[in-house]
Short mmCIF file of C-alpha atoms in Angstrom, two decimals:
data_model
loop_
_atom_site.label_atom_id
_atom_site.label_comp_id
_atom_site.label_asym_id
_atom_site.label_seq_id
_atom_site.Cartn_x
_atom_site.Cartn_y
_atom_site.Cartn_z
CA MET A 10 -4.74 13.99 -27.73
CA TYR A 11 -4.19 11.16 -24.80
CA VAL A 12 -1.09 10.39 -22.81
CA ALA A 13 -0.68 7.24 -23.99
CA PHE A 14 0.58 4.78 -21.04
CA ASP A 15 4.52 4.75 -22.11
CA GLU A 16 4.55 8.43 -22.12
CA TRP A 17 4.01 7.60 -18.31
CA THR A 18 6.60 5.16 -17.72
CA GLN A 19 9.09 7.33 -20.19
CA GLY A 20 9.90 4.27 -22.66
CA ARG A 21 11.95 2.62 -20.26
CA SER A 22 13.25 -0.96 -20.49
CA ILE A 23 12.81 -2.67 -16.92
CA ALA A 24 14.86 -6.21 -16.10
CA SER A 25 11.61 -7.74 -14.06
CA LEU A 26 8.24 -6.20 -14.32
CA GLY A 27 8.54 -8.40 -10.23
CA THR A 28 9.80 -5.19 -9.06
CA ASN A 29 9.08 -1.37 -8.91
CA ALA A 30 12.35 -0.04 -8.94
CA GLY A 31 12.65 3.31 -10.58
CA ALA A 32 9.07 3.46 -9.93
CA ASP A 33 10.18 6.79 -7.63
CA GLU A 34 11.32 8.33 -10.57
CA LEU A 35 7.66 8.29 -12.61
CA PRO A 36 5.39 11.23 -11.98
CA PHE A 37 2.81 11.02 -9.75
CA GLN A 38 5.18 7.50 -8.48
CA SER A 39 7.65 10.20 -6.66
CA TRP A 40 4.31 11.78 -3.92
CA ARG A 41 5.44 9.26 -1.67
CA SER A 42 7.88 5.84 -1.52
CA PHE A 43 6.02 3.63 -1.79
CA LYS A 44 7.70 -0.78 -2.18
CA GLU A 45 5.32 -2.79 -4.47
CA ALA A 46 5.23 -6.42 -5.43
CA TYR A 47 5.58 -5.65 -9.49
CA ALA A 48 6.38 -2.22 -11.48
CA PRO A 49 2.99 -0.61 -13.98
CA GLU A 50 4.28 -2.94 -17.11
CA LEU A 51 2.33 -5.78 -15.28
CA VAL A 52 -0.54 -3.93 -15.72
CA GLU A 53 -0.08 -3.50 -19.53
CA ARG A 54 0.89 -6.67 -19.74
CA ALA A 55 -2.62 -8.05 -18.02
CA VAL A 56 -4.02 -6.18 -20.11
CA ARG A 57 -3.11 -6.60 -22.92
CA GLU A 58 -2.84 -10.64 -22.64
CA SER A 59 -6.18 -10.67 -21.42
CA ALA A 60 -8.67 -13.14 -23.80
CA ILE A 61 -11.37 -10.74 -23.28
CA PRO A 62 -11.64 -6.46 -24.40
CA VAL A 63 -10.38 -5.29 -20.43
CA ARG A 64 -12.94 -2.61 -20.08
CA ARG A 65 -13.14 -2.69 -15.98
CA ALA A 66 -10.24 -3.66 -14.09
CA LEU A 67 -10.25 -4.23 -10.06
CA ASP A 68 -7.95 -3.88 -7.00
CA PRO A 69 -8.73 -4.93 -4.05
CA PHE A 70 -4.91 -3.71 -2.03
CA GLY A 71 -4.70 -1.07 -3.93
CA GLY A 72 -1.31 0.23 -2.26
CA SER A 73 0.12 3.22 -3.46
CA GLY A 74 -2.83 3.14 -6.72
CA THR A 75 0.13 2.00 -9.43
CA THR A 76 -2.47 -0.64 -10.86
CA ALA A 77 -5.64 1.42 -10.66
CA PHE A 78 -3.48 4.43 -12.29
CA ALA A 79 -2.06 2.57 -14.48
CA CYS A 80 -5.56 1.41 -15.82
CA GLN A 81 -6.29 5.13 -16.72
CA PHE A 82 -3.35 5.96 -19.30
CA LEU A 83 -5.37 2.46 -20.36
CA GLY A 84 -8.23 3.50 -21.12
CA VAL A 85 -9.18 1.07 -18.25
CA LEU A 86 -11.82 2.32 -15.70
CA PRO A 87 -10.33 1.06 -12.46
CA THR A 88 -11.38 0.11 -8.64
CA THR A 89 -9.44 -0.50 -5.99
CA VAL A 90 -9.77 -0.83 -2.86
CA GLU A 91 -7.53 -0.07 0.14
CA VAL A 92 -7.84 -0.29 4.33
CA ASN A 93 -5.42 2.33 5.23
CA PRO A 94 -6.89 5.84 5.21
CA PHE A 95 -3.52 7.57 4.36
CA LEU A 96 -3.05 5.23 0.96
CA ALA A 97 -6.49 5.81 0.74
CA ASP A 98 -6.78 9.77 0.20
CA LEU A 99 -2.91 9.03 -2.00
CA ILE A 100 -4.57 6.73 -4.25
CA GLU A 101 -7.33 8.49 -4.39
CA ALA A 102 -4.97 11.92 -5.16
CA LYS A 103 -3.50 10.42 -8.21
CA LEU A 104 -6.43 9.19 -10.12
CA SER A 105 -8.27 12.68 -9.67
CA GLN A 106 -9.01 15.34 -11.79
CA TYR A 107 -7.50 19.25 -11.04
CA ASP A 108 -7.78 22.69 -11.96
CA ALA A 109 -3.65 23.13 -12.17
CA ASP A 110 -3.89 26.56 -11.54
CA ALA A 111 -6.63 26.74 -9.74
CA LEU A 112 -3.97 24.09 -6.83
CA ALA A 113 -1.37 26.86 -7.57
CA ARG A 114 -3.81 29.86 -6.88
CA ASP A 115 -4.48 27.12 -2.87
CA LEU A 116 -0.42 26.01 -2.22
CA GLY A 117 -0.57 30.63 -2.61
CA LEU A 118 -2.34 30.52 0.72
CA ILE A 119 -1.33 27.41 2.50
CA ALA A 120 2.06 29.63 2.28
CA LEU A 121 0.36 32.82 3.98
CA ARG A 122 -1.42 30.39 5.88
CA ALA A 123 0.91 27.88 7.52
CA ALA A 124 2.75 31.05 8.30
CA ASN A 125 0.69 30.97 11.91
CA GLU A 126 1.05 28.52 13.93
CA GLU A 127 -1.16 29.11 16.54
CA GLY A 128 -3.38 26.08 17.33
CA ALA A 129 -0.71 23.88 15.73
CA LEU A 130 0.97 22.52 19.34
CA ASN A 131 -2.40 21.25 19.31
CA ARG A 132 -2.29 19.19 17.28
CA LEU A 133 0.72 17.65 18.55
CA ALA A 134 -0.99 17.34 21.88
CA VAL A 135 -2.54 13.98 20.88
CA LEU A 136 0.61 12.13 19.61
CA PRO A 137 2.32 9.38 21.09
CA PRO A 138 4.42 10.73 23.30
CA THR A 139 7.81 8.51 21.44
CA PHE A 140 6.35 11.07 17.99
CA VAL A 141 7.83 14.89 19.13
CA GLU A 142 10.40 16.09 21.30
CA PRO A 143 11.70 15.57 24.63
CA GLY A 144 9.88 12.05 23.58
CA ILE A 145 10.44 8.71 25.68
CA LYS A 146 14.07 8.14 26.88
CA ASP A 147 15.50 11.07 25.07
CA ARG A 148 14.64 9.73 21.74
CA TRP A 149 11.49 11.04 19.73
CA ILE A 150 10.88 10.77 15.86
CA PHE A 151 10.60 14.07 15.59
CA ASP A 152 11.96 17.88 16.83
CA CYS A 153 9.94 20.05 18.34
CA GLY A 154 10.50 22.98 15.75
CA ILE A 155 9.72 20.78 12.82
CA ALA A 156 7.33 19.23 14.28
CA THR A 157 5.01 22.55 14.49
CA ARG A 158 5.71 23.29 11.51
CA ILE A 159 4.09 20.00 10.25
CA ALA A 160 1.40 20.85 12.19
CA ALA A 161 1.05 24.27 11.27
CA PHE A 162 0.98 23.20 7.32
CA LEU A 163 -1.44 20.79 8.37
CA GLU A 164 -4.02 23.35 9.98
CA ALA A 165 -3.00 25.85 6.52
CA ILE A 166 -4.25 23.52 4.38
CA GLU A 167 -7.34 21.72 5.95
CA SER A 168 -8.70 25.03 5.73
CA LEU A 169 -8.38 25.38 1.75
CA PRO A 170 -12.86 24.62 0.54
CA ASN A 171 -11.87 21.97 -1.08
CA ASP A 172 -11.65 18.62 -0.56
CA ARG A 173 -9.59 17.76 -3.90
CA HIS A 174 -7.14 20.32 -3.03
CA ARG A 175 -7.11 19.17 0.89
CA ARG A 176 -6.40 15.43 -0.19
CA LEU A 177 -3.92 15.67 -2.10
CA PHE A 178 -1.30 18.65 -0.02
CA LYS A 179 -3.05 16.20 3.25
CA VAL A 180 -0.66 13.44 0.97
CA LEU A 181 2.29 15.38 -0.65
CA LEU A 182 3.02 16.57 3.23
CA GLY A 183 2.78 12.65 3.88
CA GLY A 184 5.51 12.09 1.54
CA ILE A 185 8.24 14.52 3.34
CA LEU A 186 7.36 13.96 6.75
CA ILE A 187 9.57 10.61 7.50
CA ASP A 188 12.84 13.07 5.18
CA VAL A 189 12.22 15.60 8.08
CA SER A 190 12.13 13.01 10.69
CA ASN A 191 14.67 11.42 13.02
CA VAL A 192 13.58 7.65 11.41
CA VAL A 193 13.65 5.89 8.62
CA VAL A 194 11.58 3.09 7.86
CA SER A 195 11.77 0.29 5.55
CA GLY A 196 9.40 -2.75 4.67
CA LYS A 197 10.84 -4.73 8.10
CA GLY A 198 10.31 -1.52 10.35
CA ARG A 199 10.92 2.23 11.40
CA ARG A 200 14.37 2.95 12.96
CA TYR A 201 16.38 5.29 14.13
CA ARG A 202 19.30 7.00 11.54
CA ARG A 203 22.18 6.62 12.37
CA GLY A 204 23.61 9.53 14.14
CA TRP A 205 20.25 11.45 14.67
CA GLN A 206 21.07 12.88 18.02
CA ASP A 207 24.05 14.74 16.40
CA ARG A 208 22.11 16.18 13.57
CA THR A 209 20.09 19.35 13.49
CA ARG A 210 17.14 20.53 11.27
CA ALA A 211 16.04 23.51 10.91
CA PRO A 212 12.34 24.05 11.11
CA GLY A 213 12.29 25.63 7.62
CA SER A 214 13.68 22.43 5.40
CA VAL A 215 9.60 21.26 6.53
CA ASP A 216 8.61 24.39 4.08
CA GLU A 217 11.43 23.69 1.57
CA ALA A 218 10.48 19.67 1.15
CA PHE A 219 6.95 20.31 1.00
CA PHE A 220 6.60 23.23 -0.91
CA THR A 221 9.31 21.30 -4.06
CA SER A 222 6.73 18.80 -3.70
CA ALA A 223 3.66 20.76 -4.39
CA ARG A 224 5.31 21.94 -7.25
CA ASN A 225 6.58 18.88 -8.74
CA ALA A 226 3.26 17.34 -7.97
CA ILE A 227 1.55 20.35 -9.66
CA GLY A 228 3.66 19.68 -12.81
CA ASP A 229 2.97 16.22 -12.87
CA ILE A 230 -1.39 16.98 -12.87
CA HIS A 231 -0.52 19.45 -15.44
CA ARG A 232 1.36 17.54 -17.96
CA TYR A 233 -0.48 13.59 -17.09
CA ALA A 234 -3.74 14.96 -17.32
CA ASN A 235 -5.66 13.98 -20.55
CA ARG A 236 -5.44 10.23 -19.58
CA ARG A 237 -7.64 7.82 -21.58
CA GLU A 238 -9.57 7.28 -19.08
CA LEU A 239 -10.49 9.70 -16.42
CA GLY A 240 -13.42 7.36 -13.90
CA TYR A 241 -11.94 5.52 -11.30
CA GLU A 242 -13.74 3.89 -8.24
CA LEU A 243 -12.37 3.48 -4.98
CA ILE A 244 -14.28 1.89 -1.63
CA ARG A 245 -12.39 2.15 1.76
CA GLY A 246 -12.25 -0.98 4.12
CA ASP A 247 -11.75 -4.06 4.45
CA ALA A 248 -10.88 -6.00 1.18
CA ARG A 249 -12.34 -9.17 3.05
CA CYS A 250 -15.83 -7.28 3.52
CA VAL A 251 -16.05 -4.76 1.08
CA ILE A 252 -15.96 -6.43 -2.45
CA ASP A 253 -19.64 -7.44 -2.63
CA LYS A 254 -20.81 -6.20 -6.09
CA GLY A 255 -19.51 -4.56 -9.15
CA ARG A 256 -18.59 -6.49 -13.02
CA TRP A 257 -14.55 -6.25 -13.50
CA ASP A 258 -12.25 -8.01 -16.88
CA LEU A 259 -9.10 -8.70 -14.58
CA ALA A 260 -8.14 -8.50 -11.32
CA LEU A 261 -4.74 -7.66 -10.68
CA PHE A 262 -3.03 -7.40 -7.13
CA SER A 263 -0.86 -8.74 -4.75
CA PRO A 264 -1.91 -8.68 -1.26
CA PRO A 265 0.02 -8.92 1.49
CA TYR A 266 2.59 -12.19 2.55
CA PRO A 267 1.99 -14.26 5.46
CA ASN A 268 5.44 -13.50 7.16
CA SER A 269 3.79 -12.21 10.35
CA PHE A 270 4.55 -8.16 9.45
CA ASP A 271 1.83 -5.94 9.69
CA TYR A 272 2.73 -3.33 7.56
CA THR A 273 0.72 -0.38 8.81
CA ASP A 274 3.73 -0.08 10.53
CA VAL A 275 5.13 1.23 7.02
CA TYR A 276 2.83 4.21 7.88
CA ASN A 277 2.25 4.31 10.94
CA VAL A 278 3.85 7.80 11.19
CA GLU A 279 1.93 9.35 8.64
CA LEU A 280 -0.86 7.99 10.24
CA TRP A 281 -0.69 9.74 13.48
CA MET A 282 0.66 12.98 12.47
CA LEU A 283 -1.40 13.75 9.31
CA GLY A 284 -5.06 12.96 12.02
CA TYR A 285 -5.88 9.51 10.32
CA LEU A 286 -5.37 8.18 14.32
CA ASN A 287 -5.93 9.50 17.10
CA SER A 288 -6.53 7.06 19.82
CA SER A 289 -5.11 3.08 20.27
CA THR A 290 -8.77 2.61 19.57
CA ALA A 291 -8.36 3.41 16.24
CA ASN A 292 -5.09 2.54 15.80
CA ARG A 293 -6.28 -1.52 16.65
CA LEU A 294 -9.39 -1.02 14.86
CA LEU A 295 -7.09 -0.85 11.88
CA ARG A 296 -5.32 -3.13 12.71
CA GLU A 297 -8.15 -5.79 12.96
CA ALA A 298 -9.38 -4.55 9.60
CA THR A 299 -5.85 -5.95 7.95
CA LEU A 300 -5.76 -9.78 6.14
CA SER A 301 -4.33 -12.05 8.84
CA SER A 302 -0.61 -11.68 7.72
CA HIS A 303 0.44 -10.61 11.36
CA VAL A 304 -0.07 -11.21 14.68
CA GLN A 305 0.66 -7.70 16.09
CA ILE A 306 -2.48 -7.72 17.53
CA SER A 307 -5.47 -10.65 19.61
CA ARG A 308 -7.86 -11.59 17.28
CA SER A 309 -9.60 -14.46 15.65
CA PHE A 310 -8.77 -16.33 13.13
CA ALA A 311 -10.74 -18.10 10.53
CA PRO A 312 -10.15 -22.09 10.11
CA PRO A 313 -7.88 -23.01 6.99
CA PRO A 314 -9.54 -23.90 3.57
CA PRO A 315 -9.72 -27.70 2.74
CA GLY A 316 -8.55 -28.70 -1.02
CA SER A 317 -4.79 -28.22 -0.77
CA ASP A 318 -2.22 -31.53 0.92
CA GLN A 319 0.37 -29.03 1.49
CA LEU A 320 -1.69 -26.41 3.06
CA ASP A 321 -2.71 -29.60 5.75
CA GLU A 322 0.98 -30.13 5.87
CA VAL A 323 2.42 -27.05 6.69
CA MET A 324 -0.52 -26.36 8.54
CA ALA A 325 0.45 -30.13 11.04
CA ASN A 326 4.23 -28.97 10.67
CA LEU A 327 3.81 -25.64 12.49
CA ILE A 328 0.96 -26.93 15.26
CA GLU A 329 4.30 -29.28 15.70
CA ALA A 330 6.63 -26.55 16.47
CA ARG A 331 4.20 -24.88 17.67
CA SER A 332 6.43 -24.83 20.96
CA LYS A 333 8.92 -23.34 18.92
CA LEU A 334 8.00 -20.72 17.09
CA TRP A 335 8.82 -17.05 18.19
CA ASP A 336 4.87 -16.90 18.46
CA ALA A 337 2.28 -19.48 18.96
CA ARG A 338 -0.19 -17.47 17.24
CA ILE A 339 1.87 -18.44 13.58
CA PRO A 340 0.42 -21.55 12.75
CA ASP A 341 -3.32 -19.93 13.06
CA MET A 342 -2.55 -17.18 11.65
CA VAL A 343 -0.98 -18.92 8.48
CA GLY A 344 -4.36 -20.59 8.38
CA ALA A 345 -6.34 -17.77 8.26
CA TYR A 346 -4.22 -16.04 5.85
CA PHE A 347 -5.80 -18.08 3.24
CA ALA A 348 -8.97 -18.51 3.88
CA ASP A 349 -9.17 -14.50 4.22
CA LEU A 350 -7.68 -14.66 0.61
CA MET A 351 -9.44 -17.28 -0.79
CA ALA A 352 -12.58 -15.74 1.14
CA ILE A 353 -11.44 -12.93 -1.29
CA ILE A 354 -10.76 -15.08 -5.03
CA ARG A 355 -14.20 -16.40 -4.60
CA GLN A 356 -16.11 -13.04 -3.91
CA ILE A 357 -13.52 -11.44 -7.21
CA GLY A 358 -14.61 -15.17 -8.98
CA ARG A 359 -18.75 -14.05 -8.03
CA GLY A 360 -18.38 -10.82 -10.11
CA LEU A 361 -15.56 -11.57 -12.76
CA THR A 362 -16.67 -11.90 -16.30
CA ARG A 363 -16.52 -15.48 -17.88
CA GLY A 364 -12.63 -15.59 -20.10
CA GLY A 365 -11.32 -12.53 -17.98
CA SER A 366 -8.18 -13.43 -15.56
CA LEU A 367 -6.98 -12.86 -12.42
CA TRP A 368 -3.09 -12.04 -11.18
CA LEU A 369 -1.64 -11.98 -7.80
CA VAL A 370 1.80 -11.53 -7.11
CA VAL A 371 2.32 -13.66 -3.45
CA GLY A 372 5.39 -14.10 -1.38
CA ASP A 373 6.74 -17.86 0.21
CA SER A 374 6.72 -17.76 4.19
CA GLN A 375 9.20 -19.90 6.22
CA TYR A 376 8.97 -20.52 10.26
CA ALA A 377 11.10 -22.90 12.54
CA GLY A 378 12.77 -24.63 9.37
CA ILE A 379 8.86 -25.41 7.54
CA PRO A 380 8.40 -23.42 4.21
CA ILE A 381 5.09 -21.99 3.34
CA ALA A 382 4.74 -22.16 -0.80
CA ALA A 383 1.87 -19.97 -0.90
CA ALA A 384 1.52 -19.70 -5.17
CA GLU A 385 1.22 -23.18 -4.90
CA ILE A 386 -1.35 -23.84 -2.37
CA ILE A 387 -2.90 -20.85 -4.09
CA GLY A 388 -3.29 -22.55 -7.28
CA ALA A 389 -4.61 -25.86 -6.02
CA LEU A 390 -6.60 -24.05 -3.82
CA ALA A 391 -8.11 -21.42 -6.63
CA GLU A 392 -8.46 -25.45 -9.23
CA ARG A 393 -10.53 -26.30 -6.23
CA ASP A 394 -12.89 -23.32 -6.29
CA LYS A 395 -13.14 -24.02 -10.63
CA TRP A 396 -11.04 -21.61 -11.66
CA VAL A 397 -8.45 -22.67 -14.80
CA LEU A 398 -4.86 -21.95 -13.24
CA ARG A 399 -2.80 -20.80 -16.55
CA GLY A 400 0.49 -20.95 -14.71
CA TYR A 401 3.18 -19.11 -12.29
CA GLU A 402 5.85 -17.45 -13.07
CA PRO A 403 8.55 -16.69 -10.77
CA PHE A 404 9.42 -12.83 -10.00
CA ARG A 405 11.66 -12.24 -7.66
CA SER A 406 12.62 -13.89 -4.10
CA MET A 407 13.23 -11.84 -0.55
CA ARG A 408 15.59 -12.74 2.45
CA LEU A 409 14.36 -14.13 4.79
CA SER A 410 13.64 -12.06 8.02
CA ALA A 411 15.37 -12.12 11.48
CA GLN A 412 12.08 -13.80 13.12
CA GLN A 413 12.08 -16.49 10.37
CA GLY A 414 15.36 -17.68 10.12
CA GLY A 415 17.53 -14.35 8.67
CA ARG A 416 18.64 -16.95 5.61
CA PRO A 417 18.41 -15.96 1.84
CA GLU A 418 15.95 -16.63 -0.20
CA LEU A 419 11.89 -16.65 -0.32
CA ALA A 420 10.42 -17.19 -3.51
CA GLU A 421 7.72 -14.02 -4.43
CA THR A 422 5.20 -15.45 -7.67
CA LEU A 423 2.70 -14.54 -10.33
CA ILE A 424 -0.46 -16.30 -10.63
CA MET A 425 -2.27 -15.76 -13.88
CA LEU A 426 -5.73 -17.42 -13.06
CA GLU A 427 -9.35 -17.30 -15.93
CA ARG A 428 -12.83 -17.69 -14.63
CA ALA A 429 -13.53 -20.42 -17.14
CA VAL A 430 -17.71 -20.39 -16.09
#
């Protein structure tokens, strides 16, 4: 007997498909809190409303794996792409199959081996100086005792012979890092907790948090193992470069928004503490493999694509206002953002079944008072590329960041396209 999609979502009623509020309470989704642009129920709707049967689906911006994981419950074989190695591991940890009893045995081994902290300090030596006490200028992300316990757990996890088990427990360790740190992280970046200097955490809090998370995860795995589709394809890398083959009946995704924020920063703590990054060069290479939606690094930008009068007007206005922008590269970034995104949409179109749908959720942006209506621009560019525009659906509004003016509100919109030829 298969576990139904409604059993996973617990038959909940949600106010909007354009938010994942409350998703942390769903099984598997609590492994690492993740702010996504849409709820799992949007995946179910896209499959249900498709003009053709959906047997294979693509998400080129995998995130925490919500699209791919929902597809497994719906009997759809998912393909997902993710450039961030921590998130790629999170996705694969969710999609993989396990023996729950074997996981419990390996959790016991971790408990035994993590008691030995020899070698843990070697792991801490490669971290940026801001990470571990004493930090820089009396600021640090992890107290020394906490960081040592994290490193000891990582040593124990990496000693396991089963690669799926290593991946799962490493992801679960990553899921507790912010909770035992001196910082909080949101979509706008990282900041220190209020009064963190006066708050002491016992090193044992790492043990408590990790084992609680691991036991809950093993319970999730046991209860929801019999999904209708157990297969998956995970492609690790830059979505602009790796979607060169494949056949799909549906594509559903939300790309980074053109808001000049590098989402790699949200996972900077996990990337460094878990060993995905070990040098500034590795950090830069990862940033360079992301969509042209930020100006955090110096990079070359592709020219804006032709075909949208609205984009042409935006580009002219941004170039004219370049001296007023907080970064002179923003006009180039915006043009390249739409070039990157349309290149990905074209690649998807080459592999999409005739009559197949492409749904994407995008967010508008604004610089120096110049609005960027991303959904309308993408819709016009897609129609020029022979996509059928089935419609727009407003999802929600976002507040402007301080860099964008600090005033509400920017629209997030679902674009529904169909491949007719």
